[in-house]
Structure formats: structure tokens, C-alpha cells
PDB file of C-alpha atoms in Angstrom:
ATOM      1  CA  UNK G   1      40.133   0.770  17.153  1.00 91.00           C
ATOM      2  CA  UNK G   2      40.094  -1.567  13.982  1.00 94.00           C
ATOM      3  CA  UNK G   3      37.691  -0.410  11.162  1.00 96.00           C
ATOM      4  CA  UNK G   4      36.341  -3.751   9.875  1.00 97.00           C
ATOM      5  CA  UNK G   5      33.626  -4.335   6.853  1.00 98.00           C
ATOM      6  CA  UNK G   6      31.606  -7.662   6.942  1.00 98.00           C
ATOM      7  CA  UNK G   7      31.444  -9.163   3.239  1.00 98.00           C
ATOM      8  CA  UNK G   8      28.402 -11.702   3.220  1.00 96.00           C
ATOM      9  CA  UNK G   9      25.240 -12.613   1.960  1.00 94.00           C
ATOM     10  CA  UNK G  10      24.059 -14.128   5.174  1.00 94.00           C
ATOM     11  CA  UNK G  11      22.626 -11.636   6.880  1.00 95.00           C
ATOM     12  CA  UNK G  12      22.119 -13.466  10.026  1.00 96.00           C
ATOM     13  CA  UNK G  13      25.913 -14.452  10.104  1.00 94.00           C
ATOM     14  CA  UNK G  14      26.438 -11.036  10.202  1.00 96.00           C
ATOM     15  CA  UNK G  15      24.256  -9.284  12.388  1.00 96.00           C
ATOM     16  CA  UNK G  16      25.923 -11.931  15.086  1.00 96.00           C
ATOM     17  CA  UNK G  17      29.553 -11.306  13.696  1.00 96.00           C
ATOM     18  CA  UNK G  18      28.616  -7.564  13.939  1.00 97.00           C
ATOM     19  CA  UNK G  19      27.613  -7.866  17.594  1.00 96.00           C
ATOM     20  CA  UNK G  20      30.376  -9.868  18.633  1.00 96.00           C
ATOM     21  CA  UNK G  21      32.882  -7.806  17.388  1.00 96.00           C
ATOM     22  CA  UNK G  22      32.032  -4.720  18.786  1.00 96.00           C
ATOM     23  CA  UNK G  23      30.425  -5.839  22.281  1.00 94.00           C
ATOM     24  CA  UNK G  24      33.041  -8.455  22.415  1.00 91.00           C
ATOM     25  CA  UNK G  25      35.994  -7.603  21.118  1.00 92.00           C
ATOM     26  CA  UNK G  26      36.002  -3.506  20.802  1.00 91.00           C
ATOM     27  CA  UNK G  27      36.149  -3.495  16.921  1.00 96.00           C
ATOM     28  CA  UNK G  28      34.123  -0.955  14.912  1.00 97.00           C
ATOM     29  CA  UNK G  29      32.158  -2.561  12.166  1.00 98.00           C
ATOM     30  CA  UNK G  30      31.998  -0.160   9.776  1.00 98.00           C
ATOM     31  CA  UNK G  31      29.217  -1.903   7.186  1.00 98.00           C
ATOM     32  CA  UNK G  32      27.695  -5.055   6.202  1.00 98.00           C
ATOM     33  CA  UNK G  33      27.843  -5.319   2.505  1.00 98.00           C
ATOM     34  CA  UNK G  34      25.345  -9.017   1.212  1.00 97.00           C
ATOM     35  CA  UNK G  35      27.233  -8.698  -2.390  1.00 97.00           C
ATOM     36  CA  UNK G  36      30.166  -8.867  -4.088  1.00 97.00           C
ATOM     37  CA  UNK G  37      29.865  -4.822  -5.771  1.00 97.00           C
ATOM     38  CA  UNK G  38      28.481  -3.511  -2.542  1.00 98.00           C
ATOM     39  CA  UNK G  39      31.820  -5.006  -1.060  1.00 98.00           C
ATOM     40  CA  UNK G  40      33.809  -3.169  -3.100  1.00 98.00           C
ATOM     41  CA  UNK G  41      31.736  -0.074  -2.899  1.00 97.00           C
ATOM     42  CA  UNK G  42      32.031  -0.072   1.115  1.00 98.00           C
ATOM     43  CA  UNK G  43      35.661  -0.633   0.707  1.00 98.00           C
ATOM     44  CA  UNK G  44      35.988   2.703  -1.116  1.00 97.00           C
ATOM     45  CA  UNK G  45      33.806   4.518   0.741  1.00 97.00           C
ATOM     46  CA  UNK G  46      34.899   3.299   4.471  1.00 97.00           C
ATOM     47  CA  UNK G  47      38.581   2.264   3.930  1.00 97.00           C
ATOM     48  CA  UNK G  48      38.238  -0.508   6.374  1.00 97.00           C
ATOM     49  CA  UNK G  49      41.398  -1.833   7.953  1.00 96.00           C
ATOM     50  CA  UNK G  50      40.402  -5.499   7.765  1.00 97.00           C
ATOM     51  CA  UNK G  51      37.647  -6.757   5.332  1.00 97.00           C
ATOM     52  CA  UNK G  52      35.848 -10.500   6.154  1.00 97.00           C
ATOM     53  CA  UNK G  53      34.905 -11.595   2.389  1.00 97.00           C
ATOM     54  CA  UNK G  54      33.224 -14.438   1.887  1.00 95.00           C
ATOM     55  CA  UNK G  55      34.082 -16.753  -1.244  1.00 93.00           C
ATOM     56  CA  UNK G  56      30.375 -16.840  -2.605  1.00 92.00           C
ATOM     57  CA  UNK G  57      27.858 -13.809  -2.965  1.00 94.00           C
ATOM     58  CA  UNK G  58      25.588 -12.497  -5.383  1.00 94.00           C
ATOM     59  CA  UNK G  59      26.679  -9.951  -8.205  1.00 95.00           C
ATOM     60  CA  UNK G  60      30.323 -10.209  -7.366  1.00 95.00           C
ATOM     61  CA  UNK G  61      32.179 -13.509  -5.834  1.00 95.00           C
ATOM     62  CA  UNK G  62      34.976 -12.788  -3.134  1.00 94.00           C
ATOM     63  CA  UNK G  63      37.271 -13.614  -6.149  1.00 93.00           C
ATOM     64  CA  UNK G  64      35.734 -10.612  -8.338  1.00 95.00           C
ATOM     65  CA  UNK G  65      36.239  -8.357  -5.344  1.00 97.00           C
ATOM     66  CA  UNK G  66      40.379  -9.539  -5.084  1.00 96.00           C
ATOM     67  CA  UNK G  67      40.362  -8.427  -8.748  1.00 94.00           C
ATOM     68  CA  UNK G  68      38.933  -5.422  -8.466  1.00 96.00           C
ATOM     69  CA  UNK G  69      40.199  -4.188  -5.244  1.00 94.00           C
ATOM     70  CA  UNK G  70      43.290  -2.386  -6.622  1.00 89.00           C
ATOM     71  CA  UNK G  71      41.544  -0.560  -8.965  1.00 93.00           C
ATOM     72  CA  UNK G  72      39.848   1.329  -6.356  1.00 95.00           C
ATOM     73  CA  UNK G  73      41.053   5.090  -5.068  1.00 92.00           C
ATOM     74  CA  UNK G  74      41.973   4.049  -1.635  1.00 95.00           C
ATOM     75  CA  UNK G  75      44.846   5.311   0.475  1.00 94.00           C
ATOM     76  CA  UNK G  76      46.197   1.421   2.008  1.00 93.00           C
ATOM     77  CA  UNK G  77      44.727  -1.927   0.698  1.00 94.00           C
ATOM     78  CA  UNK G  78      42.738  -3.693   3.575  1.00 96.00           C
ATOM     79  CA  UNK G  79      43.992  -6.822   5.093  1.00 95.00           C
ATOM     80  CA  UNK G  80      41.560  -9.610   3.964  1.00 96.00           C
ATOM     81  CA  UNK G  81      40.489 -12.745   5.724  1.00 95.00           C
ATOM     82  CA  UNK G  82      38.002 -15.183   3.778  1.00 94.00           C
ATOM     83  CA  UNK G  83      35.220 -16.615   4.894  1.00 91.00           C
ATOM     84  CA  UNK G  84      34.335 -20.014   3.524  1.00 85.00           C
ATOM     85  CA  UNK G  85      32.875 -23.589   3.645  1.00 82.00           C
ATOM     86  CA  UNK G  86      35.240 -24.553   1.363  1.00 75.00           C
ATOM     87  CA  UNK G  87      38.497 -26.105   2.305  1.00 74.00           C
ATOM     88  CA  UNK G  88      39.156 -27.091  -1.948  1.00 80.00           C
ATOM     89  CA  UNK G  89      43.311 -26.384  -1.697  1.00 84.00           C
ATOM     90  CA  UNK G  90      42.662 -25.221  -5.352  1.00 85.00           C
ATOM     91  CA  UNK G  91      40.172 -22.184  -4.362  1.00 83.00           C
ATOM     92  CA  UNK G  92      42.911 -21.778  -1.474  1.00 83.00           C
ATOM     93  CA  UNK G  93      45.663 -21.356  -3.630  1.00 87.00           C
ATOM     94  CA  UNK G  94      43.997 -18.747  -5.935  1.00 88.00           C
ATOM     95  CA  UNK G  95      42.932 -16.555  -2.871  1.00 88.00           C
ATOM     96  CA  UNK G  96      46.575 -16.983  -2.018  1.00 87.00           C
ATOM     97  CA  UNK G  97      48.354 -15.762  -5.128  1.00 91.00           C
ATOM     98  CA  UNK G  98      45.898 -12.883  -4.503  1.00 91.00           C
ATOM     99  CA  UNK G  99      47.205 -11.822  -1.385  1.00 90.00           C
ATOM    100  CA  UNK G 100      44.409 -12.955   0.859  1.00 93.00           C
ATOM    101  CA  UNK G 101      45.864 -12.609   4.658  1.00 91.00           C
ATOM    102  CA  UNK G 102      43.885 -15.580   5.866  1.00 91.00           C
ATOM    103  CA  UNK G 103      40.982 -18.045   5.601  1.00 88.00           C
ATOM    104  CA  UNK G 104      38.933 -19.547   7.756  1.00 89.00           C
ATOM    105  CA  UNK G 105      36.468 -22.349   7.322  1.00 87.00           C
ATOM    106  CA  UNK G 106      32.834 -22.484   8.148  1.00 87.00           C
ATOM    107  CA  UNK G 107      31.610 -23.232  10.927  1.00 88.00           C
ATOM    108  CA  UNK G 108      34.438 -20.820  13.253  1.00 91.00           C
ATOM    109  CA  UNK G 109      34.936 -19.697  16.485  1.00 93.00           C
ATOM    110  CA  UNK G 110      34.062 -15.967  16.925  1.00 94.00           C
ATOM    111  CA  UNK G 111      36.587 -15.349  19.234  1.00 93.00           C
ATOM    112  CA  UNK G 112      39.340 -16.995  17.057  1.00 92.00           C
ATOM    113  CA  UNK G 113      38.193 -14.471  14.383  1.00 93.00           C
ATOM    114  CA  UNK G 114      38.468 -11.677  16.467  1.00 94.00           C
ATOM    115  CA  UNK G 115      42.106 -13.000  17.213  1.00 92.00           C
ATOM    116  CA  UNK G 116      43.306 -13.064  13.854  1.00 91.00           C
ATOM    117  CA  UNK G 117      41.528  -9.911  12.772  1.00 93.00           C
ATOM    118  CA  UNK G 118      43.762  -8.434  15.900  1.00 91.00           C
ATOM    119  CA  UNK G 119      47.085 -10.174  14.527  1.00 88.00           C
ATOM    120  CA  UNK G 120      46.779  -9.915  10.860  1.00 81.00           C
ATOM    121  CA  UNK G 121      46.005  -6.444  11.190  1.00 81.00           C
ATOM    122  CA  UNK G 122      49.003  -5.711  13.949  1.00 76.00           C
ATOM    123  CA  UNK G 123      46.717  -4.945  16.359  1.00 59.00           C
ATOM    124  CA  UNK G 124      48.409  -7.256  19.289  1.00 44.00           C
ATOM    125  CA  UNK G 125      46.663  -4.902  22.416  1.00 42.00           C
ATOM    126  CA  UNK G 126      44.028  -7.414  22.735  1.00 39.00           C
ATOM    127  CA  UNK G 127      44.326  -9.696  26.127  1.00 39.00           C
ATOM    128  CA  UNK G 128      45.286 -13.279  24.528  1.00 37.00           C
ATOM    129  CA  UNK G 129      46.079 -12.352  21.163  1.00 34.00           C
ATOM    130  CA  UNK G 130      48.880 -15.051  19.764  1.00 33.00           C
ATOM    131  CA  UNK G 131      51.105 -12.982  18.130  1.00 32.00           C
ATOM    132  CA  UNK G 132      51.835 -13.658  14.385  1.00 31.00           C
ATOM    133  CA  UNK G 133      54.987 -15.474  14.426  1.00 27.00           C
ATOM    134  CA  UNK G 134      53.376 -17.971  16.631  1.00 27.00           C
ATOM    135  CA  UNK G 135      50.574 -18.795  14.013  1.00 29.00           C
ATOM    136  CA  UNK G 136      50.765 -22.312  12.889  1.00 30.00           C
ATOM    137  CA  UNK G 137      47.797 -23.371  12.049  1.00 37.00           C
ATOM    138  CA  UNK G 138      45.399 -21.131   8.655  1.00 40.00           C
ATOM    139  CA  UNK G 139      41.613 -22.825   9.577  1.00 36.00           C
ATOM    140  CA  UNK G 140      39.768 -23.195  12.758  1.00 36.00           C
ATOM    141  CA  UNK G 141      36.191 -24.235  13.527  1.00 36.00           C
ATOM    142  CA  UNK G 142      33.957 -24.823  16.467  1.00 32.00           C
TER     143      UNK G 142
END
């Protein structure tokens, strides 16, 4: 089962991203952190296979979390998929060169996010999961 950690200050995003992913598609959330140091606190403590980070929170941005993820004490580095309402190619390209796995934009489709969490992680058991080499396409919406 994938260990995921929600990364965002809207609560009520979350409590419905939280539901959906374990009722709906068998994940285990393992916390909801509203900030940027909680984030990275969570990450230590949990070791979450996939975190969702969103680009703006208080404390700590998404950004500030990238820089400080590698200088926790963690055994493998989580895949990370950003959360935004941001499609600037410039704030795209700096979560890129930071080894972000994938964004998508704001408004989404919670079942496309459970998809990607599934492939980017290399967890391809779910029914209707496109596998990764198929992947043509890095935002979705609804």
C-alpha cells in the first residue's frame, strides 16, 4: 500500500484528498501537514513514499521544503508531485531542476491524482493505471 503525506494549507482540500485516497483508491495517508516545516517534519518522521506539496504555505513554501529535503535522516527520498494554481513555466522549471516527479494544476481530477501517485511511484496494480512510458501529457484539471 503507498504511504502518502498531504502538503497543504487548505485544510478542506485535504480532508477530501485524504478521503479519496484511501476509500477510493486504497492509499494510506499517512499525515496532513498545513505548512511548509511541518512538511518536512512529517517527511522525517513517516517516510512517505509519495509526498503532494503544494507551491505556497505558511512558514515554509514547497520550494523551502525541495531545499531542505535532503538534509533530512531518511532512508529513500519520496517521490514528489506539486500541487499548484500556477502554470508560470518559470516556477515549473525550478521545481524541475529540483527533481519534482510531477505537477499538477489546480483545479484536478482526483482520480487522475491517484493515477499518477500509482505510476510515479511504480505502483502499476491499480485497475486503469497508464503506465509511465505512456505519459504524455504533465497537467490535468477538471
Amino acid at each position: 500500500m503507498l504511504r502518502v503525506l498531504i502538503a497543504d494549507n487548505d485544510l478542506s482540500l485535504c480532508r477530501s484528498l485524504k478521503t479519496y485516497l484511501e476509500e477510493s483508491a486504497g492509499m494510506e495517508v499517512v499525515g496532513i501537514a498545513p505548512d511548509g516545516e511541518q512538511t518536512l517534519t512529517m517527511i522525517q518522521a513517516h517516510e512517505p513514499d509519495v509526498v503532494i506539496l503544494d507551491v505556497t504555505m505558511p512558514h515554509l513554501d514547497g520550494l523551502g521544503v525541495l531545499e531542505k529535503l535532503d538534509t533530512l535522516q531518511i532512508q529513500k527520498r519520496p517521490h514528489i508531485i506539486v500541487l499548484t494554481a500556477f502554470g508560470r513555466e518559470d516556477i515549473i522549471r525550478r521545481f524541475t531542476e529540483m527533481n519534482v516527479d510531477y505537477f499538477i494544476v489546480k483545479p484536478f481530477d482526483m482520480e487522475v491524482l491517484a493515477e499518477r501517485i500509482c505510476q510515479f511511484a511504480g505502483d502499476d496494480t491499480r485497475q486503469g493505471v497508464v503506465k509511465p512510458s505512456v505519459l504524455t501529457n504533465g497537467s490535468a484539471s477538471s
